[in-house]
């Protein structure tokens, strides 16, 4: 089966280039490193890669602080390397999604440098959010940056500029038409170089309203907005309904313009996926209306407990809300901003959940290393690089644990990732997680992912919606079995710590862990496991 356009039910593999493969021995992954491993990527059965930023950057926030969005940082290679990566990916029928960062630039971008040298009220300052201090010298409002500490930094002449993230990431003023013109230039630049789509960073953040208004709980809000900090979901959801700087009506106007730009490339089917964590969840569907973007990330699975009730609600809500705008959902269990799923919910549970979501309609996103079942790296504070760690004086450890480089081969750290010293240490305890080792073990997580993605393509992509199974034999939502039928496949997930019996029809084609016992028409699903049956 297949799906048209290409992105509709694609499986997309997220590569954090700095942590993927180092081709030059400086301890950091790079673009030629990615190119050299495209056969491995292809062998996973994915359709596309999403590359986290590799643009010119002082790297204060892992490259999400962009100093020149139309060039490659020398640490990653050069534009020729980017072109070659795209060419080689296309040869293997893999699409390439670039990560664009429109909410802010790096303070090293020429625009910001010019703003610093210019006067208050100048056209250079108008590209950012510069405001005067209050009469008592305090910042224009009480907002706290998502990385901790104030959202405002003062410059020499006393004005403050807004930065929702690090002080080195000044927010752009999207009311200024120059900003959109520059981003459209950037979009065209990468499309012309060959990319097939964009992941839009902080897509919900571009338009700010009421900038001078205080928030009642800026500290709580800053924490609620972090995927790497656990928080009671009711408290979090209540806070997330009060974000003053995200999800303003004006952002949709930007995406309607961009959609026209994408569509002007016709058959190339350029797509874009929004990083827009908005509340209430129904608001996310506004980003994927027919004349806006193609996909929006669903962040719920990055924080959801491994619980049948919770997962039922997340899946059902995402499918039904997207259906109201004729869109399909996206599913992601890990990314570079959140704890790795194996560490968050457990190894077996992570495998079970992956197999469960690979059956669902929509696009599946896999964060490099997730296919190996990697846990978070255990780091010393002295290893950490995430700005959050520094801006919270170590109170929040940050996201480095999910960004430790991939172990490729051999018995000793750094396991073939680099001939140098990796930018974050790779623990010797990852010996069994290497790609080489897992390739040799038919029961490995890597084999599970490869087989599952193959079967997904064969039987599920394009197979329409799901029907939940709720009967006394199959278990009901809320108990330990969660099951649905899609096309010719029945998917059953057992969320409990003991084997559970079900009456699913059909022949077992894959199981995430353990052995399915089939007797007298009944099937015993192992603990923390998902099985697919083909009828
Ligand atoms: C979301 C990105 O995924 C994250 O890594 C980054 O720190 C922030 N946006 C700011 O760009």
Short mmCIF file of C-alpha atoms and ligand atoms in Angstrom, two decimals:
data_model
loop_
_atom_site.label_atom_id
_atom_site.label_comp_id
_atom_site.label_asym_id
_atom_site.label_seq_id
_atom_site.Cartn_x
_atom_site.Cartn_y
_atom_site.Cartn_z
CA UNK A 1 0.00 0.00 0.00
CA UNK A 2 1.12 3.54 -0.35
CA UNK A 3 0.03 6.96 0.52
CA UNK A 4 -0.11 10.07 -1.54
CA UNK A 5 1.16 12.73 -1.08
CA UNK A 6 4.41 11.28 0.22
CA UNK A 7 4.25 12.84 3.69
CA UNK A 8 0.74 11.78 4.54
CA UNK A 9 1.58 8.59 6.42
CA UNK A 10 5.35 8.79 6.20
CA UNK A 11 7.66 7.49 8.89
CA UNK A 12 10.13 10.26 9.59
CA UNK A 13 13.49 9.70 11.26
CA UNK A 14 14.78 12.63 13.30
CA UNK A 15 18.53 13.10 13.11
CA UNK A 16 20.27 15.39 15.56
CA UNK A 17 23.34 15.86 13.32
CA UNK A 18 25.73 16.63 16.16
CA UNK A 19 25.05 13.23 17.69
CA UNK A 20 24.64 11.00 14.66
CA UNK A 21 28.01 10.19 13.10
CA UNK A 22 31.31 12.07 13.15
CA UNK A 23 33.18 11.84 9.83
CA UNK A 24 36.08 14.07 10.77
CA UNK A 25 37.16 13.00 14.24
CA UNK A 26 36.38 16.21 16.12
CA UNK A 27 33.89 14.53 18.43
CA UNK A 28 30.80 16.07 16.82
CA UNK A 29 28.59 14.55 14.18
CA UNK A 30 28.42 16.32 10.82
CA UNK A 31 26.63 16.30 7.46
CA UNK A 32 29.10 13.99 5.66
CA UNK A 33 28.66 11.70 8.67
CA UNK A 34 24.92 11.57 8.05
CA UNK A 35 25.47 10.97 4.33
CA UNK A 36 27.84 8.10 5.07
CA UNK A 37 25.14 6.31 7.09
CA UNK A 38 22.16 6.75 4.80
CA UNK A 39 22.12 3.07 3.93
CA UNK A 40 21.56 2.33 7.59
CA UNK A 41 18.77 4.89 7.72
CA UNK A 42 17.18 3.44 4.61
CA UNK A 43 17.40 -0.07 6.07
CA UNK A 44 15.10 1.02 8.89
CA UNK A 45 12.24 1.37 6.45
CA UNK A 46 11.66 5.08 7.04
CA UNK A 47 10.53 7.46 4.30
CA UNK A 48 12.24 10.69 5.27
CA UNK A 49 14.78 12.27 7.56
CA UNK A 50 14.31 15.44 9.58
CA UNK A 51 17.62 17.13 10.29
CA UNK A 52 17.81 19.32 13.39
CA UNK A 53 19.57 22.64 12.56
CA UNK A 54 23.03 22.58 11.00
CA UNK A 55 23.18 26.29 10.07
CA UNK A 56 25.85 28.79 11.06
CA UNK A 57 25.46 29.16 14.80
CA UNK A 58 27.44 29.92 17.93
CA UNK A 59 25.73 26.82 19.27
CA UNK A 60 24.38 28.26 22.48
CA UNK A 61 21.22 26.18 22.06
CA UNK A 62 22.28 23.20 19.99
CA UNK A 63 22.05 25.19 16.75
CA UNK A 64 18.52 26.51 17.42
CA UNK A 65 20.34 29.84 17.72
CA UNK A 66 20.83 30.60 14.05
CA UNK A 67 23.35 33.23 12.95
CA UNK A 68 22.93 32.63 9.23
CA UNK A 69 19.95 30.52 8.17
CA UNK A 70 21.23 30.16 4.61
CA UNK A 71 24.60 28.58 5.30
CA UNK A 72 26.06 25.52 6.99
CA UNK A 73 28.11 25.82 10.16
CA UNK A 74 31.70 24.71 9.51
CA UNK A 75 31.36 22.25 12.40
CA UNK A 76 28.84 20.38 10.22
CA UNK A 77 30.51 20.89 6.83
CA UNK A 78 29.47 23.27 4.05
CA UNK A 79 26.72 23.85 1.54
CA UNK A 80 28.20 21.30 -0.83
CA UNK A 81 27.95 18.71 1.94
CA UNK A 82 24.30 19.64 2.43
CA UNK A 83 23.65 19.31 -1.29
CA UNK A 84 25.40 15.94 -1.38
CA UNK A 85 23.41 14.69 1.60
CA UNK A 86 20.16 15.62 -0.12
CA UNK A 87 21.27 14.03 -3.40
CA UNK A 88 22.28 10.80 -1.70
CA UNK A 89 19.08 10.70 0.33
CA UNK A 90 17.00 11.16 -2.80
CA UNK A 91 18.92 8.39 -4.56
CA UNK A 92 17.67 6.12 -1.80
CA UNK A 93 14.16 7.49 -2.08
CA UNK A 94 14.43 9.23 1.28
CA UNK A 95 12.98 12.73 1.57
CA UNK A 96 14.74 15.44 3.55
CA UNK A 97 13.09 17.81 6.03
CA UNK A 98 15.05 20.84 7.23
CA UNK A 99 14.41 22.51 10.58
CA UNK A 100 13.64 26.21 10.27
CA UNK A 101 13.76 28.52 13.31
CA UNK A 102 11.55 31.58 12.68
CA UNK A 103 10.81 32.67 16.26
CA UNK A 104 14.31 33.97 16.95
CA UNK A 105 17.78 34.45 15.57
CA UNK A 106 21.11 34.12 17.33
CA UNK A 107 22.44 37.34 18.81
CA UNK A 108 25.32 36.82 16.37
CA UNK A 109 23.03 37.25 13.35
CA UNK A 110 23.96 40.41 11.43
CA UNK A 111 20.52 41.89 12.07
CA UNK A 112 20.91 41.72 15.82
CA UNK A 113 24.45 43.00 15.70
CA UNK A 114 23.18 45.95 13.67
CA UNK A 115 20.33 46.48 16.17
CA UNK A 116 22.82 46.70 19.01
CA UNK A 117 24.72 49.38 17.18
CA UNK A 118 21.58 51.35 16.29
CA UNK A 119 19.44 53.75 18.25
CA UNK A 120 16.13 53.02 20.02
CA UNK A 121 13.28 53.24 17.54
CA UNK A 122 15.59 52.54 14.56
CA UNK A 123 14.54 50.20 11.77
CA UNK A 124 17.29 47.81 12.92
CA UNK A 125 15.68 47.53 16.36
CA UNK A 126 12.22 47.18 14.82
CA UNK A 127 13.16 43.68 13.62
CA UNK A 128 13.21 42.50 17.24
CA UNK A 129 11.24 43.37 20.38
CA UNK A 130 13.11 46.24 22.02
CA UNK A 131 11.35 48.16 24.80
CA UNK A 132 12.32 50.71 27.39
CA UNK A 133 12.70 49.74 31.02
CA UNK A 134 10.05 50.72 33.58
CA UNK A 135 10.75 53.95 35.44
CA UNK A 136 12.28 51.92 38.28
CA UNK A 137 14.66 50.24 35.83
CA UNK A 138 12.91 46.85 35.81
CA UNK A 139 12.21 44.94 32.55
CA UNK A 140 9.07 45.66 30.48
CA UNK A 141 7.21 42.69 32.02
CA UNK A 142 7.71 39.75 34.41
CA UNK A 143 7.93 36.91 31.87
CA UNK A 144 10.40 34.12 32.60
CA UNK A 145 12.31 32.52 29.76
CA UNK A 146 11.43 28.91 28.94
CA UNK A 147 15.04 28.11 29.77
CA UNK A 148 14.75 29.91 33.14
CA UNK A 149 15.74 33.44 34.20
CA UNK A 150 14.15 36.64 32.87
CA UNK A 151 12.84 36.83 29.29
CA UNK A 152 14.50 40.22 28.89
CA UNK A 153 18.10 41.33 28.58
CA UNK A 154 19.21 44.92 28.82
CA UNK A 155 21.51 46.54 26.26
CA UNK A 156 23.92 49.41 26.72
CA UNK A 157 21.47 52.26 26.18
CA UNK A 158 19.07 50.83 28.77
CA UNK A 159 16.50 49.21 26.45
CA UNK A 160 15.55 45.56 26.93
CA UNK A 161 15.01 42.95 24.21
CA UNK A 162 12.69 39.97 24.48
CA UNK A 163 13.95 36.37 24.32
CA UNK A 164 11.55 33.56 25.15
CA UNK A 165 14.56 31.21 25.24
CA UNK A 166 18.23 32.02 25.92
CA UNK A 167 19.48 35.60 26.06
CA UNK A 168 21.46 34.74 22.91
CA UNK A 169 18.17 34.05 21.04
CA UNK A 170 16.42 37.42 20.53
CA UNK A 171 12.80 36.99 19.39
CA UNK A 172 12.00 38.37 15.97
CA UNK A 173 9.25 40.92 15.41
CA UNK A 174 6.90 39.29 12.91
CA UNK A 175 4.83 42.45 12.61
CA UNK A 176 7.75 43.73 10.55
CA UNK A 177 7.34 42.61 6.90
CA UNK A 178 11.11 42.41 6.47
CA UNK A 179 11.11 39.37 8.75
CA UNK A 180 8.70 37.35 6.65
CA UNK A 181 10.46 38.41 3.45
CA UNK A 182 13.74 37.10 4.85
CA UNK A 183 12.21 33.79 5.92
CA UNK A 184 10.57 33.28 2.57
CA UNK A 185 14.00 33.76 1.06
CA UNK A 186 15.33 31.09 3.43
CA UNK A 187 12.54 28.66 2.57
CA UNK A 188 13.20 29.09 -1.14
CA UNK A 189 16.93 28.76 -0.61
CA UNK A 190 16.59 25.28 0.91
CA UNK A 191 13.85 24.17 -1.45
CA UNK A 192 16.08 25.17 -4.34
CA UNK A 193 18.89 23.17 -2.77
CA UNK A 194 16.58 20.17 -2.78
CA UNK A 195 14.84 19.79 0.58
CA UNK A 196 11.34 18.33 0.58
CA UNK A 197 9.92 19.96 3.65
CA UNK A 198 10.37 21.88 6.87
CA UNK A 199 9.92 21.33 10.57
CA UNK A 200 8.96 24.72 11.92
CA UNK A 201 10.46 25.44 15.32
CA UNK A 202 8.21 27.21 17.85
CA UNK A 203 5.66 27.58 15.06
CA UNK A 204 3.06 28.93 17.46
CA UNK A 205 5.31 31.69 18.80
CA UNK A 206 5.84 34.17 16.01
CA UNK A 207 3.18 36.71 16.85
CA UNK A 208 3.22 38.36 20.26
CA UNK A 209 0.37 40.40 21.62
CA UNK A 210 0.13 42.45 24.78
CA UNK A 211 3.85 42.22 25.25
CA UNK A 212 3.82 44.59 28.18
CA UNK A 213 1.34 42.58 30.28
CA UNK A 214 2.57 40.61 33.31
CA UNK A 215 1.69 36.94 33.85
CA UNK A 216 0.29 35.80 37.24
CA UNK A 217 2.70 32.84 37.56
CA UNK A 218 5.60 33.31 35.16
CA UNK A 219 7.85 30.82 36.97
CA UNK A 220 5.23 28.05 36.95
CA UNK A 221 4.49 28.73 33.31
CA UNK A 222 8.14 28.49 32.33
CA UNK A 223 8.36 25.04 33.90
CA UNK A 224 5.04 23.85 32.46
CA UNK A 225 6.39 24.62 28.99
CA UNK A 226 9.29 22.18 29.36
CA UNK A 227 8.87 18.65 28.04
CA UNK A 228 11.79 17.45 30.15
CA UNK A 229 10.23 18.40 33.48
CA UNK A 230 7.54 16.14 34.94
CA UNK A 231 4.51 17.96 36.33
CA UNK A 232 1.03 17.04 37.47
CA UNK A 233 -0.96 17.06 34.24
CA UNK A 234 -3.88 19.07 35.63
CA UNK A 235 -1.59 21.77 36.95
CA UNK A 236 0.32 21.78 33.68
CA UNK A 237 -2.77 21.97 31.52
CA UNK A 238 -4.22 24.82 33.56
CA UNK A 239 -0.99 26.80 33.18
CA UNK A 240 -0.70 26.04 29.49
CA UNK A 241 -4.08 27.64 28.90
CA UNK A 242 -2.61 30.94 30.05
CA UNK A 243 0.47 31.34 27.80
CA UNK A 244 0.43 34.99 26.72
CA UNK A 245 2.94 34.69 23.89
CA UNK A 246 1.92 31.58 21.95
CA UNK A 247 -0.82 30.63 19.54
CA UNK A 248 -2.02 34.08 18.55
CA UNK A 249 -4.33 34.42 15.57
CA UNK A 250 -1.67 36.21 13.50
CA UNK A 251 0.55 33.12 13.18
CA UNK A 252 -2.01 31.55 10.86
CA UNK A 253 -1.67 34.38 8.41
CA UNK A 254 2.07 33.58 8.16
CA UNK A 255 1.37 29.92 7.41
CA UNK A 256 -1.28 30.71 4.85
CA UNK A 257 1.36 32.72 2.99
CA UNK A 258 3.93 29.96 3.34
CA UNK A 259 1.46 27.38 2.10
CA UNK A 260 1.14 29.32 -1.14
CA UNK A 261 4.92 29.36 -1.42
CA UNK A 262 5.12 25.58 -0.85
CA UNK A 263 2.31 24.87 -3.28
CA UNK A 264 4.02 26.95 -5.94
CA UNK A 265 6.54 24.07 -6.20
CA UNK A 266 3.71 21.82 -7.44
CA UNK A 267 4.71 18.21 -7.91
CA UNK A 268 7.57 18.44 -5.47
CA UNK A 269 4.94 18.23 -2.72
CA UNK A 270 6.86 20.41 -0.27
CA UNK A 271 5.50 19.84 3.23
CA UNK A 272 5.80 21.47 6.63
CA UNK A 273 5.23 20.22 10.15
CA UNK A 274 4.54 22.64 12.98
CA UNK A 275 6.15 22.42 16.37
CA UNK A 276 3.14 23.97 18.07
CA UNK A 277 2.37 22.75 21.56
CA UNK A 278 -0.89 24.59 22.10
CA UNK A 279 -3.83 24.43 24.46
CA UNK A 280 -6.59 23.49 24.41
CA UNK A 281 -5.57 20.67 22.02
CA UNK A 282 -8.26 21.58 19.53
CA UNK A 283 -6.18 24.67 18.69
CA UNK A 284 -3.51 22.45 17.14
CA UNK A 285 -5.91 21.57 14.33
CA UNK A 286 -5.90 25.21 13.24
CA UNK A 287 -2.32 24.77 12.01
CA UNK A 288 -3.34 22.00 9.64
CA UNK A 289 -6.37 23.55 8.00
CA UNK A 290 -6.38 22.97 4.26
CA UNK A 291 -4.66 26.26 3.44
CA UNK A 292 -2.04 26.11 6.20
CA UNK A 293 0.57 23.51 7.14
CA UNK A 294 0.54 19.79 6.48
CA UNK A 295 1.20 18.33 9.90
CA UNK A 296 1.39 19.43 13.51
CA UNK A 297 3.24 17.53 16.20
CA UNK A 298 1.21 15.84 18.86
CA UNK A 299 3.23 16.21 22.06
CA UNK A 300 0.96 14.17 24.28
CA UNK A 301 2.82 10.89 23.89
CA UNK A 302 6.04 12.55 25.04
CA UNK A 303 4.60 12.97 28.51
CA UNK A 304 1.75 10.42 28.69
CA UNK A 305 1.87 7.71 31.34
CA UNK A 306 1.86 4.10 30.21
CA UNK A 307 -1.75 3.68 31.15
CA UNK A 308 -4.61 2.38 29.02
CA UNK A 309 -7.03 5.16 29.90
CA UNK A 310 -4.51 7.90 29.26
CA UNK A 311 -3.29 6.40 25.98
CA UNK A 312 -6.80 5.72 24.75
CA UNK A 313 -7.68 9.37 25.30
CA UNK A 314 -4.52 10.67 23.63
CA UNK A 315 -4.97 8.52 20.53
CA UNK A 316 -8.71 8.99 20.22
CA UNK A 317 -8.53 12.74 20.74
CA UNK A 318 -5.72 13.20 18.26
CA UNK A 319 -7.41 11.18 15.54
CA UNK A 320 -10.81 12.77 16.01
CA UNK A 321 -9.60 16.36 16.33
CA UNK A 322 -7.45 16.08 13.22
CA UNK A 323 -10.36 14.55 11.35
CA UNK A 324 -12.34 17.76 11.86
CA UNK A 325 -9.93 19.50 9.48
CA UNK A 326 -9.36 16.48 7.29
CA UNK A 327 -5.82 15.97 8.58
CA UNK A 328 -4.02 12.95 9.96
CA UNK A 329 -2.24 12.92 13.31
CA UNK A 330 1.47 12.59 14.04
CA UNK A 331 2.98 10.29 16.66
CA UNK A 332 6.29 10.82 18.45
CA UNK A 333 7.58 9.01 21.52
CA UNK A 334 10.91 10.83 21.83
CA UNK A 335 12.74 13.85 20.51
CA UNK A 336 15.79 15.94 21.35
CA UNK A 337 13.86 17.98 23.93
CA UNK A 338 12.35 15.19 26.02
CA UNK A 339 13.63 12.21 28.00
CA UNK A 340 14.09 9.13 25.83
CA UNK A 341 10.98 6.97 25.92
CA UNK A 342 12.83 3.88 27.23
CA UNK A 343 14.01 5.86 30.25
CA UNK A 344 10.66 7.53 30.77
CA UNK A 345 8.36 4.50 30.73
CA UNK A 346 10.67 1.45 30.67
CA UNK A 347 12.27 -0.70 27.91
CA UNK A 348 9.53 -3.21 27.31
CA UNK A 349 6.83 -0.58 27.61
CA UNK A 350 8.65 1.61 25.08
CA UNK A 351 8.81 -1.22 22.57
CA UNK A 352 5.14 -2.04 23.13
CA UNK A 353 4.09 1.57 22.68
CA UNK A 354 6.15 1.95 19.50
CA UNK A 355 4.50 -1.07 17.93
CA UNK A 356 1.12 0.24 19.04
CA UNK A 357 1.59 3.65 17.41
CA UNK A 358 3.16 2.29 14.22
CA UNK A 359 -0.22 0.78 13.44
CA UNK A 360 -2.09 4.06 13.73
CA UNK A 361 -3.11 6.35 10.87
CA UNK A 362 -0.87 9.36 10.27
CA UNK A 363 2.85 9.99 10.37
CA UNK A 364 5.21 8.32 12.82
CA UNK A 365 8.32 10.18 13.96
CA UNK A 366 11.30 8.22 15.29
CA UNK A 367 14.14 10.00 17.09
CA UNK A 368 17.53 8.53 16.09
CA UNK A 369 18.57 6.00 18.71
CA UNK A 370 14.97 5.23 19.66
CA UNK A 371 15.12 2.24 17.32
CA UNK A 372 17.97 0.88 19.46
CA UNK A 373 15.97 1.26 22.66
CA UNK A 374 18.56 3.73 23.95
CA UNK A 375 18.01 5.14 27.42
CA UNK A 376 19.03 8.68 28.37
CA UNK A 377 22.76 9.10 28.81
CA UNK A 378 23.86 9.46 32.42
CA UNK A 379 25.89 12.66 32.60
CA UNK A 380 27.93 14.53 35.15
CA UNK A 381 26.97 18.15 35.64
CA UNK A 382 30.37 19.08 34.23
CA UNK A 383 29.36 17.47 30.89
CA UNK A 384 26.15 19.41 30.47
CA UNK A 385 25.68 21.94 27.69
CA UNK A 386 21.98 22.73 27.65
CA UNK A 387 21.41 26.44 28.40
CA UNK A 388 18.57 25.47 30.75
CA UNK A 389 21.05 23.87 33.13
CA UNK A 390 22.98 27.13 33.38
CA UNK A 391 19.99 29.47 33.42
CA UNK A 392 18.38 27.55 36.30
CA UNK A 393 21.67 27.22 38.20
CA UNK A 394 21.51 23.47 37.77
CA UNK A 395 18.00 23.11 39.21
CA UNK A 396 16.78 21.71 35.87
CA UNK A 397 19.28 19.30 34.37
CA UNK A 398 18.17 19.93 30.79
CA UNK A 399 18.01 17.87 27.63
CA UNK A 400 21.55 16.62 27.12
CA UNK A 401 20.66 13.09 28.29
CA UNK A 402 18.59 12.54 25.13
CA UNK A 403 21.34 13.98 22.92
CA UNK A 404 24.24 11.66 23.73
CA UNK A 405 25.76 10.43 20.44
CA UNK A 406 24.72 7.13 18.90
CA UNK A 407 26.76 3.97 19.57
CA UNK A 408 27.59 2.35 16.24
CA UNK A 409 30.01 -0.53 16.67
CA UNK A 410 32.72 -2.23 18.68
CA UNK A 411 33.05 -3.00 22.38
CA UNK A 412 34.51 0.22 23.69
CA UNK A 413 33.16 3.71 24.02
CA UNK A 414 32.74 5.83 21.86
CA UNK A 415 31.58 2.83 19.84
CA UNK A 416 32.58 4.02 16.38
CA UNK A 417 30.72 7.34 16.64
CA UNK A 418 33.96 9.28 16.39
CA UNK A 419 37.70 8.76 16.39
CA UNK A 420 37.89 11.73 18.77
CA UNK A 421 36.33 12.56 22.11
CA UNK A 422 32.54 12.76 21.75
CA UNK A 423 30.99 16.09 22.69
CA UNK A 424 28.95 14.25 25.33
CA UNK A 425 30.39 11.07 26.86
CA UNK A 426 28.94 7.74 25.74
CA UNK A 427 28.78 5.34 28.64
CA UNK A 428 30.58 2.00 28.38
CA UNK A 429 27.30 0.49 29.59
CA UNK A 430 25.90 1.12 26.08
CA UNK A 431 27.95 -1.79 24.72
CA UNK A 432 24.88 -3.90 24.00
CA UNK A 433 23.04 -1.03 22.33
CA UNK A 434 25.38 -0.60 19.38
CA UNK A 435 23.89 -0.85 15.92
CA UNK A 436 26.39 -3.58 15.11
CA UNK A 437 25.39 -5.61 18.14
CA UNK A 438 21.67 -5.17 17.61
CA UNK A 439 21.95 -6.09 13.94
CA UNK A 440 23.30 -9.45 15.08
CA UNK A 441 20.49 -10.06 17.57
CA UNK A 442 17.12 -10.97 16.03
CA UNK A 443 15.38 -10.09 19.29
CA UNK A 444 16.83 -6.59 19.43
CA UNK A 445 14.86 -3.38 19.42
CA UNK A 446 16.45 -2.53 16.07
CA UNK A 447 15.00 -5.67 14.47
CA UNK A 448 11.62 -4.94 16.00
CA UNK A 449 11.59 -1.45 14.45
CA UNK A 450 12.76 -2.67 11.06
CA UNK A 451 10.20 -5.45 10.92
CA UNK A 452 7.43 -3.25 12.22
CA UNK A 453 8.09 -0.46 9.72
CA UNK A 454 8.18 -2.97 6.91
CA UNK A 455 4.83 -4.46 7.97
CA UNK A 456 3.38 -0.99 8.49
CA UNK A 457 4.18 -0.18 4.86
CA UNK A 458 2.86 -3.44 3.61
CA UNK A 459 -0.44 -3.57 5.49
CA UNK A 460 -1.26 -0.29 7.16
CA UNK A 461 -0.20 2.83 5.29
CA UNK A 462 -3.32 4.04 3.53
CA UNK A 463 -5.54 1.56 5.37
CA UNK A 464 -7.92 4.20 6.74
CA UNK A 465 -9.17 4.71 10.28
CA UNK A 466 -9.14 2.46 13.33
CA UNK A 467 -11.93 0.69 15.16
CA UNK A 468 -11.35 0.26 18.86
CA UNK A 469 -12.12 -3.19 20.16
CA UNK A 470 -14.17 -3.08 23.29
CA UNK A 471 -15.54 -6.42 24.40
CA UNK A 472 -15.23 -8.63 27.39
CA UNK A 473 -12.81 -10.85 25.49
CA UNK A 474 -10.58 -8.15 24.21
CA UNK A 475 -10.51 -5.94 27.21
CA UNK A 476 -11.92 -2.48 27.34
CA UNK A 477 -10.33 0.88 27.34
CA UNK A 478 -9.27 1.49 30.89
CA UNK A 479 -8.22 -2.05 31.67
CA UNK A 480 -4.90 -3.59 30.82
CA UNK A 481 -5.53 -4.34 27.15
CA UNK A 482 -5.87 -1.68 24.50
CA UNK A 483 -6.74 -2.92 21.04
CA UNK A 484 -7.90 -1.74 17.68
CA UNK A 485 -8.48 -3.05 14.19
CA UNK A 486 -7.13 -1.27 11.15
CA UNK A 487 -7.47 -2.79 7.69
CA UNK A 488 -6.46 -6.43 7.94
CA UNK A 489 -4.53 -5.98 11.18
CA UNK A 490 -5.61 -6.28 14.79
CA UNK A 491 -3.27 -4.55 17.21
CA UNK A 492 -3.37 -5.58 20.87
CA UNK A 493 -1.29 -3.92 23.57
CA UNK A 494 -1.04 -5.44 27.03
CA UNK A 495 -0.14 -2.71 29.50
CA UNK A 496 0.00 -4.90 32.58
CA UNK A 497 2.92 -6.71 34.18
CA UNK A 498 1.40 -10.16 33.58
CA UNK A 499 0.29 -11.99 30.43
CA UNK A 500 -3.33 -11.36 29.37
CA UNK A 501 -5.65 -13.45 27.30
CA UNK A 502 -7.54 -12.11 24.29
CA UNK A 503 -9.58 -13.48 21.42
CA UNK A 504 -7.98 -11.52 18.59
CA UNK A 505 -8.54 -13.24 15.25
CA UNK A 506 -5.80 -13.85 12.73
CA UNK A 507 -2.22 -14.92 12.54
CA UNK A 508 0.48 -13.35 14.67
CA UNK A 509 2.86 -11.32 12.49
CA UNK A 510 4.89 -9.40 15.06
CA UNK A 511 5.19 -9.02 18.82
CA UNK A 512 7.19 -6.38 20.66
CA UNK A 513 8.53 -8.73 23.32
CA UNK A 514 8.06 -12.25 24.69
CA UNK A 515 6.09 -15.02 23.03
CA UNK A 516 2.40 -15.08 22.23
CA UNK A 517 0.84 -18.34 23.34
CA UNK A 518 -2.03 -19.35 21.09
CA UNK A 519 -4.34 -22.12 22.28
CA UNK A 520 -8.02 -22.97 21.73
CA UNK A 521 -8.58 -19.82 19.67
CA UNK A 522 -7.27 -17.67 22.53
CA UNK A 523 -4.09 -15.69 22.55
CA UNK A 524 -1.98 -14.92 25.55
CA UNK A 525 -0.29 -11.53 25.11
CA UNK A 526 2.91 -11.26 27.17
CA UNK A 527 3.29 -8.57 29.84
CA UNK A 528 4.11 -5.05 28.55
CA UNK A 529 3.84 -6.17 24.98
CA UNK A 530 2.04 -5.40 21.72
CA UNK A 531 1.14 -7.94 19.05
CA UNK A 532 -0.21 -7.56 15.52
CA UNK A 533 -2.51 -10.20 14.04
CA UNK A 534 -3.27 -10.45 10.33
CA UNK A 535 -6.63 -11.71 9.19
C1 LIG B 1 12.27 23.87 20.20
C2 LIG B 1 13.48 23.08 19.86
O1 LIG B 1 13.10 21.76 19.61
C3 LIG B 1 14.42 23.20 21.04
O2 LIG B 1 15.49 22.31 20.96
C4 LIG B 1 14.88 24.63 21.11
O3 LIG B 1 15.68 24.79 22.27
C5 LIG B 1 13.70 25.58 21.21
N1 LIG B 1 12.65 25.26 20.29
C6 LIG B 1 14.15 26.98 20.90
O4 LIG B 1 14.49 27.07 19.55
#
